[in-house]
Coordinates of C-alpha atoms in Angstrom, one line a residue:
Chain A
X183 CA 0.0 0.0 0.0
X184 CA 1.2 3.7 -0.9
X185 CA 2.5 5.6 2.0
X186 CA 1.8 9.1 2.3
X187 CA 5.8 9.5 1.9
X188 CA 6.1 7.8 -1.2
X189 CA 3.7 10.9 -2.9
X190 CA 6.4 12.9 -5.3
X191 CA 4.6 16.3 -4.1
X192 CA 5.3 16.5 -0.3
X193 CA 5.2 19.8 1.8
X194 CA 7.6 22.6 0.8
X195 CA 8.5 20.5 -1.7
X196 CA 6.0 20.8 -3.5
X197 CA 5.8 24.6 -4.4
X198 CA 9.3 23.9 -6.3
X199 CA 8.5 20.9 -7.9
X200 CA 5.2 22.4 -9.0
X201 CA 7.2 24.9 -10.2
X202 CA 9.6 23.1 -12.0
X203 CA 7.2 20.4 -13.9
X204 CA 5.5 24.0 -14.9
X205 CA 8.8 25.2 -16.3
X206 CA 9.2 22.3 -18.1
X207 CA 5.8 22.3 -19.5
X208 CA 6.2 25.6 -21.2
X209 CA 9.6 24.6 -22.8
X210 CA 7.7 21.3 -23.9
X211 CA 4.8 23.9 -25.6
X212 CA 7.1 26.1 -26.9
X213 CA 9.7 23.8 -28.6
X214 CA 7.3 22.4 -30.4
X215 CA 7.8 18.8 -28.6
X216 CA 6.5 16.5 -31.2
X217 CA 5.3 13.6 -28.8
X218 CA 2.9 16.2 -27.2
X219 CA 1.8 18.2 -30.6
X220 CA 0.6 14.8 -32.0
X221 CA -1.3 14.2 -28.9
X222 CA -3.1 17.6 -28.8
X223 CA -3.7 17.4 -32.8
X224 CA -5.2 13.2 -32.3
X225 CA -7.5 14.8 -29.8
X226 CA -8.7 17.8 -31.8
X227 CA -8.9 15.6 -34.7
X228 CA -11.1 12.8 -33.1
X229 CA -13.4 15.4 -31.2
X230 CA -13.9 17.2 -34.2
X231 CA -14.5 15.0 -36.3
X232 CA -17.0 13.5 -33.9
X233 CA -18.9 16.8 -33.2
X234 CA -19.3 17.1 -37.0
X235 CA -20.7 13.3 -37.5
X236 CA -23.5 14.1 -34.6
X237 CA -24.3 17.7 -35.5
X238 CA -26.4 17.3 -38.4
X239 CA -28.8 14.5 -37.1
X240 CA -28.8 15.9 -33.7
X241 CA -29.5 19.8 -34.2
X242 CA -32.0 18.5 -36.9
X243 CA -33.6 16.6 -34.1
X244 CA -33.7 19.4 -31.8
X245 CA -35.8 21.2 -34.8
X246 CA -38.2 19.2 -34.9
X247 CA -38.7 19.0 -31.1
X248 CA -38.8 22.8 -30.5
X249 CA -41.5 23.4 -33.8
X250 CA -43.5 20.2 -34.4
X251 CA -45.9 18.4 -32.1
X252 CA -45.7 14.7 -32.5
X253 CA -46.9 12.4 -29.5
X254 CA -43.6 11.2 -28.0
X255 CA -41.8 14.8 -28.2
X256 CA -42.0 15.7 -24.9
X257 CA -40.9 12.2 -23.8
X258 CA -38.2 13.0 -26.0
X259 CA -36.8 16.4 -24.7
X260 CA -36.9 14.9 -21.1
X261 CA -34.7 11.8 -22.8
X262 CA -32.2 14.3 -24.0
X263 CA -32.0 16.2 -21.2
X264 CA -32.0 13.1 -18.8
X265 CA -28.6 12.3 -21.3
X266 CA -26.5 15.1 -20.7
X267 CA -25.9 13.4 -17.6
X268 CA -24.7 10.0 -18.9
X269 CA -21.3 9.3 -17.8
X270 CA -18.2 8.9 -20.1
X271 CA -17.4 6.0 -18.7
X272 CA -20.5 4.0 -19.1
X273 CA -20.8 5.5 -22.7
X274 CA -17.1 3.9 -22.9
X275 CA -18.3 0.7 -21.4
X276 CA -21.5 0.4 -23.9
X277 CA -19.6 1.0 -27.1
X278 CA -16.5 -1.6 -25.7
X279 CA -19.3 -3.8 -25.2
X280 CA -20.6 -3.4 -28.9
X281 CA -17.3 -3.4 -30.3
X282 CA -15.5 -5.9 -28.5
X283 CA -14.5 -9.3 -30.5
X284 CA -17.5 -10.9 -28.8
X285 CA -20.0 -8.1 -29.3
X286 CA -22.3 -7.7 -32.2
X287 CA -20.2 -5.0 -34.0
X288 CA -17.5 -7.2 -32.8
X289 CA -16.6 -8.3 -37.2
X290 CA -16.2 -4.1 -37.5
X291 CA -12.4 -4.5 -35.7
X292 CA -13.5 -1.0 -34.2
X293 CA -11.9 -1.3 -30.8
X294 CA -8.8 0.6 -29.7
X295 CA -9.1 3.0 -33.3
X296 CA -9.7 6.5 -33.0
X297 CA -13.3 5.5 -35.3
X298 CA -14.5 4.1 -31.7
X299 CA -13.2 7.1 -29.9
X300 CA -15.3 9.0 -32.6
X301 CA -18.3 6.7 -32.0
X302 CA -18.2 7.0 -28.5
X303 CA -17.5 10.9 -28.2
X304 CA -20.6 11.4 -30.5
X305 CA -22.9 9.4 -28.4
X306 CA -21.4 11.4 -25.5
X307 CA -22.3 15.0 -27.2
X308 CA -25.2 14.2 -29.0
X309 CA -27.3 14.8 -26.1
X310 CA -25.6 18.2 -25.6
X311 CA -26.5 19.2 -29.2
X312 CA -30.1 17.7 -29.1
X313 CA -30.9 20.2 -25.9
X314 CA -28.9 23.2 -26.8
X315 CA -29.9 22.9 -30.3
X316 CA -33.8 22.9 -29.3
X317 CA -33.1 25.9 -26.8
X318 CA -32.0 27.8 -29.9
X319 CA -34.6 26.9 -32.2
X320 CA -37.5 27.6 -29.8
X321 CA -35.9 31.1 -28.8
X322 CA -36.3 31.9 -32.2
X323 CA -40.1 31.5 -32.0
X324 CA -42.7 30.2 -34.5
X325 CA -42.9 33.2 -36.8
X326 CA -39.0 32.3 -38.1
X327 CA -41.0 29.1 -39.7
X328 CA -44.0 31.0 -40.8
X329 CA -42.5 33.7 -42.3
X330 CA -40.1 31.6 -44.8
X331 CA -43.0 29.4 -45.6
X332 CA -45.7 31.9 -46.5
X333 CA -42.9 33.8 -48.3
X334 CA -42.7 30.7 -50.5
X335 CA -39.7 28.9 -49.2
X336 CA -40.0 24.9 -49.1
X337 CA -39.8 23.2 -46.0
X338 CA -35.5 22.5 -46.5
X339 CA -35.5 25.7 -47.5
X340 CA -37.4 27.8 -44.7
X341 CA -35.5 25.5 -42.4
X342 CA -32.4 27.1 -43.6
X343 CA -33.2 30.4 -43.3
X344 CA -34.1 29.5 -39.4
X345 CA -30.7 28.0 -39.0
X346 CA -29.3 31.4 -40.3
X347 CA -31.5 33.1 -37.9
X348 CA -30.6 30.9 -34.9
X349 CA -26.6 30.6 -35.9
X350 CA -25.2 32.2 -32.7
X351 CA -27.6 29.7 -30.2
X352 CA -26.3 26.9 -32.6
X353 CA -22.8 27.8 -32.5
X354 CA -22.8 28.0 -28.7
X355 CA -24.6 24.6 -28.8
X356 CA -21.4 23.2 -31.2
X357 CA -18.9 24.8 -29.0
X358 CA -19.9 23.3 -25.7
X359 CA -20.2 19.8 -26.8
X360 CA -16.8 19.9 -28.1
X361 CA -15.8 21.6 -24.8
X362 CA -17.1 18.1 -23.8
X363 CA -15.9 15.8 -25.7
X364 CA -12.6 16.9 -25.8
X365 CA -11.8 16.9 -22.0
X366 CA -13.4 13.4 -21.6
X367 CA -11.1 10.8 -20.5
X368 CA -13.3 7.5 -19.5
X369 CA -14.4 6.7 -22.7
X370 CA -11.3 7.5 -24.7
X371 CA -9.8 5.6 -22.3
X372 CA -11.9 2.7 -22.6
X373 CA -11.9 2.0 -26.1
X374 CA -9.3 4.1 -27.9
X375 CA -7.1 2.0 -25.1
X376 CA -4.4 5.2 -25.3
X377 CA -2.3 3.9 -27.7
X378 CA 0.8 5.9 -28.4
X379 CA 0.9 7.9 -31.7
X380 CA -2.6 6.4 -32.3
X381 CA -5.6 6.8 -29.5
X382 CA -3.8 8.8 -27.1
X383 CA -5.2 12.2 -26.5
X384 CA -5.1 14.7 -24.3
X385 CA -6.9 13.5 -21.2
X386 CA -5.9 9.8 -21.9
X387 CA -2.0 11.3 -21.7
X388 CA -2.7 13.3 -18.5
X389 CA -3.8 10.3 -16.3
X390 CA -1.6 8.4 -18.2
X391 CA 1.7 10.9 -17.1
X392 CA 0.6 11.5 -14.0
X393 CA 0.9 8.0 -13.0
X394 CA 4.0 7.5 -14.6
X395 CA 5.1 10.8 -12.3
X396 CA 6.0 12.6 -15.5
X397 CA 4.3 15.8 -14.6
X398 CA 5.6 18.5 -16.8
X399 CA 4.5 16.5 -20.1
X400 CA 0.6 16.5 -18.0
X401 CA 0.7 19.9 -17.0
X402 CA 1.9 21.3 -20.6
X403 CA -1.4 19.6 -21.8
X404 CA -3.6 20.5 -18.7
X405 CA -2.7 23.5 -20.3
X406 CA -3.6 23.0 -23.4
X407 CA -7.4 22.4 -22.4
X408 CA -7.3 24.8 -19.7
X409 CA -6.8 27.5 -22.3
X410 CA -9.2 25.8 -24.7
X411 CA -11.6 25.7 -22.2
X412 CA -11.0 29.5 -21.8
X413 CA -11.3 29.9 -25.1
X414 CA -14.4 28.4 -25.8
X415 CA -15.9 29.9 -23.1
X416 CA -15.3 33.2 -24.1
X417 CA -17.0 32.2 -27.8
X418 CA -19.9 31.1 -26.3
X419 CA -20.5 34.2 -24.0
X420 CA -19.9 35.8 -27.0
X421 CA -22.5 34.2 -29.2
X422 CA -24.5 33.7 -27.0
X423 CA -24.8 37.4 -26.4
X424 CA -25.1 38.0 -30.0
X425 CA -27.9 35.5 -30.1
X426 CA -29.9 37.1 -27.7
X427 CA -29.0 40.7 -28.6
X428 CA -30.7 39.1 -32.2
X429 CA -33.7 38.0 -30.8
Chain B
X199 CA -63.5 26.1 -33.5
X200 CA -64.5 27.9 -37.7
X201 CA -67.9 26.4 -39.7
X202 CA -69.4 27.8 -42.4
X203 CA -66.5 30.0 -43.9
X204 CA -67.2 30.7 -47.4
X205 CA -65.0 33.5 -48.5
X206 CA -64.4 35.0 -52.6
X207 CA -61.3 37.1 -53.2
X208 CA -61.4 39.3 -56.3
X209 CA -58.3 40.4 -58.0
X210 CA -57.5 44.2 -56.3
X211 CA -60.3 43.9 -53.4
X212 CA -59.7 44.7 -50.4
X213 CA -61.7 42.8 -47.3
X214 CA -62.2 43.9 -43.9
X215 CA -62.3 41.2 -41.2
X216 CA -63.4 41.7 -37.6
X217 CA -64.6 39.9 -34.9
X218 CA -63.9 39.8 -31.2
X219 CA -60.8 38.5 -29.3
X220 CA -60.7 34.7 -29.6
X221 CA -63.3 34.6 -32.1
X222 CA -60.6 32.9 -34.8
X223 CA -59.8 35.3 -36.8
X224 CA -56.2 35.0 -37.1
X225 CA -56.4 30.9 -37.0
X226 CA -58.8 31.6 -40.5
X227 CA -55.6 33.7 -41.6
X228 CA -53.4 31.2 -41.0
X229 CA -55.5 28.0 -42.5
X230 CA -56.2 30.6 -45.6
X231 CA -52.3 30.9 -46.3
X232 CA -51.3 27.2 -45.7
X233 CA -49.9 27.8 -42.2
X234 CA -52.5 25.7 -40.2
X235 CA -53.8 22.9 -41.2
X236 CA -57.6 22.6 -40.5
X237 CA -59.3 19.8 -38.5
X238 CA -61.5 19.1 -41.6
X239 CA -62.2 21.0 -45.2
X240 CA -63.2 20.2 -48.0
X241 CA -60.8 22.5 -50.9
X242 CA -62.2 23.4 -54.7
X243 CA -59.8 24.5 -57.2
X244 CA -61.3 24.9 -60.4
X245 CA -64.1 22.3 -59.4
X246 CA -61.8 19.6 -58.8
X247 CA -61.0 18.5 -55.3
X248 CA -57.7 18.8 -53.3
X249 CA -56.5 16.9 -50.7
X250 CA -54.9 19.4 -47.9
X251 CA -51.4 18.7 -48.6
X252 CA -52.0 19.4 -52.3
X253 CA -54.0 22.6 -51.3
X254 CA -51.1 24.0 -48.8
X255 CA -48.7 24.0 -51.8
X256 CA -50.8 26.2 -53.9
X257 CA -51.5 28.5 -50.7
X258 CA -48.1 28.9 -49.8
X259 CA -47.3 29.7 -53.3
X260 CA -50.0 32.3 -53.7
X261 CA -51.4 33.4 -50.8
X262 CA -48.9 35.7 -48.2
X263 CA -49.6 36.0 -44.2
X264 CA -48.6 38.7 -42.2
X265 CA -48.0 38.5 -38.5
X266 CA -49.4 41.6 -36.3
X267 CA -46.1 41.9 -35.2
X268 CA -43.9 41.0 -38.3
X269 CA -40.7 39.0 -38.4
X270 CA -37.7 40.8 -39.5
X271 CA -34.9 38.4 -40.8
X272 CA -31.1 39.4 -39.8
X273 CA -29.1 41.5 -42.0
X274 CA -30.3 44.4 -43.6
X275 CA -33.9 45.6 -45.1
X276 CA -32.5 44.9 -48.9
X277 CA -31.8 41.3 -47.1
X278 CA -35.2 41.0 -46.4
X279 CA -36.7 42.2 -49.7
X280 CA -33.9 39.5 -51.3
X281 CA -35.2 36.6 -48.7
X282 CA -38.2 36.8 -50.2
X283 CA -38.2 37.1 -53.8
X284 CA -39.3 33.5 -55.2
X285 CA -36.8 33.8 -57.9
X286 CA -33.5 33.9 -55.5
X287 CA -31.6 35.5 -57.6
X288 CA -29.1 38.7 -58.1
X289 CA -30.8 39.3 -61.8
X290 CA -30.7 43.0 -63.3
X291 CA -34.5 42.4 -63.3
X292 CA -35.2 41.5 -59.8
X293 CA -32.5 44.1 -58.6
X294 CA -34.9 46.6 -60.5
X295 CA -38.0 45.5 -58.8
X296 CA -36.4 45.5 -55.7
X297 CA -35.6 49.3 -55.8
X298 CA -38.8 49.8 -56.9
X299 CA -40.4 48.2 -53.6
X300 CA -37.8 50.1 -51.6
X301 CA -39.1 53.7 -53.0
X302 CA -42.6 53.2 -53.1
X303 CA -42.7 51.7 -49.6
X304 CA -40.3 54.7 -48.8
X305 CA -37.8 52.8 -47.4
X306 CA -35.3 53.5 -49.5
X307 CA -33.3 56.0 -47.1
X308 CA -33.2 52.8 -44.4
X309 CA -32.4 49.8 -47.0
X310 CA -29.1 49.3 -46.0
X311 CA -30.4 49.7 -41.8
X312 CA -30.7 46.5 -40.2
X313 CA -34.6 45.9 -40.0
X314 CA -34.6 44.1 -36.6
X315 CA -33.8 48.0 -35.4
X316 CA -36.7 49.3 -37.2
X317 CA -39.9 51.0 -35.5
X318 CA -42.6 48.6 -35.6
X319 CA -44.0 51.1 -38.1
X320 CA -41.0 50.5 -40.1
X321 CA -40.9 47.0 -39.9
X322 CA -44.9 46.7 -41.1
X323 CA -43.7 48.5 -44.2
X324 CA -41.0 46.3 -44.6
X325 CA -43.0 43.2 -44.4
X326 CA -45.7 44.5 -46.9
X327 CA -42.5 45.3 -48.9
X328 CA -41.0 41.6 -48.7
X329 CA -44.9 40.7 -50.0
X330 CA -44.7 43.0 -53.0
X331 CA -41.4 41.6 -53.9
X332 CA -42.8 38.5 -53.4
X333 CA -45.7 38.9 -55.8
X334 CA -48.4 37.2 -54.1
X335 CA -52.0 37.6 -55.2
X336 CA -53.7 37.2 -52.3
X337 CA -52.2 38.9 -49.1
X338 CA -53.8 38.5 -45.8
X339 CA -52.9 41.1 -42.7
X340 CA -53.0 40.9 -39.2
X341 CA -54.0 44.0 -37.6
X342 CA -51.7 45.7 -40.0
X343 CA -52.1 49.0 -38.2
X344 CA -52.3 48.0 -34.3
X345 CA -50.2 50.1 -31.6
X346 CA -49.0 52.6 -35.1
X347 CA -48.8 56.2 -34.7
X348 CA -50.8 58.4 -37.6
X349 CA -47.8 59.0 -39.3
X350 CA -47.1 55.1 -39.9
X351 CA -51.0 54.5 -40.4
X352 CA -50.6 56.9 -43.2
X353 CA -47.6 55.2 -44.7
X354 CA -48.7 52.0 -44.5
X355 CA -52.5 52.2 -46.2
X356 CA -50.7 54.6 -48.6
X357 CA -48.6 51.3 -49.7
X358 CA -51.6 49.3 -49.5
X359 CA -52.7 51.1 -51.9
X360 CA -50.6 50.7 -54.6
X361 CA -50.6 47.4 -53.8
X362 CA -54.5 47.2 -54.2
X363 CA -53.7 49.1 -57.3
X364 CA -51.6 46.4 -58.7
X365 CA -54.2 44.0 -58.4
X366 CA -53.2 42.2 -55.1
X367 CA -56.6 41.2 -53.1
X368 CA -55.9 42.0 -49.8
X369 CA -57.8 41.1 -46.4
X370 CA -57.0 42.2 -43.4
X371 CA -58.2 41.5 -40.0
X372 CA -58.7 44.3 -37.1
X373 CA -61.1 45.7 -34.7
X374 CA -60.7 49.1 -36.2
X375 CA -62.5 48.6 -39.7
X376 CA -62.5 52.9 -40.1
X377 CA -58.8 52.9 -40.2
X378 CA -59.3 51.2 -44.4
X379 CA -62.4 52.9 -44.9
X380 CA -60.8 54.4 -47.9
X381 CA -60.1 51.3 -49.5
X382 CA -62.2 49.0 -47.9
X383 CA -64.5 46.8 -50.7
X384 CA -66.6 44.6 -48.1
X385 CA -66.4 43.9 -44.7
X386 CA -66.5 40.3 -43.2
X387 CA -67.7 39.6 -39.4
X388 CA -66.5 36.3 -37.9
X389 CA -69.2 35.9 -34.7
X390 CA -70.0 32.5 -33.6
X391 CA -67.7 30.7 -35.3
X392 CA -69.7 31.6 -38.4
X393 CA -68.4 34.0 -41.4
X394 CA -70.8 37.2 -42.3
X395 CA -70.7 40.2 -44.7
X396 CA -72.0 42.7 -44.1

């Protein structure tokens, strides 16, 4: 069993080696480390190629539940919103299950490829996009819809032109589900396995680091998503305030 | 609930329709321009019967509804004008006709404004604007001229007007018939669920 004197940080100890591992983070940032470049670009790659596989179907379902009335729609938007709290890791633990040899996707050879990372990172925003997508949609209220169609438009059409009118609320919607996906680590973990050069992404290389005690490579990518995280917040206060300032 | 609505629009008419609050006016709007779809109807076009999906498509193409309060797209009022011409494009033609909206609606000192920052005034005119452009035949209003100062009243059945002119048959709904008398034709009273002219 682990002692509390075998932990690397210890009392004043800490403060420098804190220090130090951050030191070494920035000069791993800065001189362009490869290693940790091709672990930042694997995770932007699989997240956002994920967030543009769900987008479509799920903001298209988040139309229809904030402008048509259909018997199960309500059912629906409690479903969705029941979903954004489904845990990473039992996403990760469905998809294993689906793609694993002995699963019925099993013939795919999906596990421990960045496709299942994508699978399982779509699953875990589409809920995000579903809800946020149908806030947008109904702030923009029903005359949006009316107005294209009694101007002439046909339905794709008209739905277009509500899109336009709701970019901002849509755009926040994309924005935080990548914020999501991207800092997830228990289904990446799961089935991407964190393969080197392969499945390993950002969060997968933190915990991964941190157990090997090799903090500076882990704090250089903390980060990373701690300034993404920054940054997308400020985008979606941003749109979000030129969303409502729109409406 | 609506029975017995029976209603004739001549080319260049202009209709009054009142009734009180609640009494379904602007639902009758709404089913009239393809918007809402009716619990039953039976649809005539030419003496052969539609089905309601086949009827909506020839409403929506050319019928127009107005909302009381009218939608203003993003982007600027020439935006809107563009939004809804049916034929989408940048043509010399439709450019042209355009312009021609803009000045006769006199908004052609704002075109270039954005239109969500119009008056409501403004933004009525803009909206029978985007239905000139459009080239409906039949326009139907919803209280066109509710919460408008005189000056906008003026402006707006001056543009009515023209559009009467060009042959448009227009109805629009209110509780203030005397604000059209100038160019109302006949005046329609929904009470008890039941259509009257009186």
């Amino acid at each position: 069993m682990a002692s509390r004197a075998d932990c690397p940080f210890h009392g004043t100890e800490t403060v420098s080696s804190l220090t130090a591992a951050t030191f070494d983070a920035f000069q791993l940032l800065l001189s362009w480390d490869q290693e940790l470049w091709e672990i930042i670009g694997i995770s932007f790659r699989v997240s956002g190629t994920a967030i543009l596989v769900s987008a479509p179907l799920a903001l298209l379902t988040g139309f229809f539940l904030a402008y048509f009335e259909f018997p199960t729609r309500r059912v629906l938007i409690s479903l969705f919103n029941t979903l954004l709290a489904f845990p990473a890791v039992v996403v990760g633990l469905i998809v294993y299950l689906m793609l694993s040899s002995q699963g019925p996707l099993g013939d795919w050879k999906l596990l421990f490829t960045q496709t299942a990372m994508v699978i399982a990172q779509s699953i875990l925003c589409t809920p995000i996009l579903v809800s946020m997508g149908h806030s947008a949609f109904q702030a923009a209220d029903q005359r949006v819809w009316e107005t294209a169609r009694t101007l002439g438009k046909a339905p794709v059409a008209a739905f277009f032109v509500v899109v336009n009118e709701v970019k901002f609320g849509l755009l926040a919607a994309l924005l935080a589900g990548f914020g999501r996906i991207i800092a997830e680590v228990g289904a990446s973990m799961m089935v991407g396995g964190n393969i080197l050069h392969y499945t390993r992404n950002i969060p997968t290389a933190i915990a991964l680091e941190t157990s090997k005690g090799n903090f500076a490579q882990g704090i250089a990518l903390g980060m990373v998503l701690l300034f993404l995280a920054f940054f997308l917040n400020a985008m979606l206060q941003y749109f979000q305030g030129r969303g409502s300032f729109n409406h | 609930m609506l029975r017995s609505v029976d209603i004739t629009a001549v080319s260049g008419q202009f209709s009054v329709l009142c009734g009180e609050n609640g009494s379904g006016k602007t639902t009758l709007l709404k089913i009239m321009t393809g918007l809402v779809r009716p619990d039953q109807c039976q649809i005539d076009l030419n003496g052969k019967e539609l089905s309601w999906k086949q009827a909506r498509s020839h409403l929506i193409k050319h019928t127009l509804y107005l909302h009381q309060t009218p939608y203003m797209f993003s982007g600027s009022v020439h935006h809107n004008l563009m939004l809804s011409s049916n034929q989408g494009d940048n043509s010399a033609t439709q450019k042209h006709r355009i312009q021609e909206v803009l000045e006769s609606a006199e908004l052609d000192q704002l075109k270039d404004k954005s239109a969500k920052t119009l008056s409501g005034g403004q933004q009525q005119r803009v909206a029978l604007a985007r239905a000139s452009v459009n080239g409906s035949s039949f326009l139907f209003l919803d209280e066109p001229t509710a919460s408008m100062d005189t000056e906008s009243v003026k402006r707006t059945l001056g543009f009515l007007h023209q559009l009467k002119q060009g042959g448009t048959a227009i109805l629009a709904c209110t509780h203030n018939p005397e604000t059209f008398e100038a160019l109302l034709d006949r005046l329609l009273v929904l009470e008890n669920h039941t259509l009257y002219e009186q």
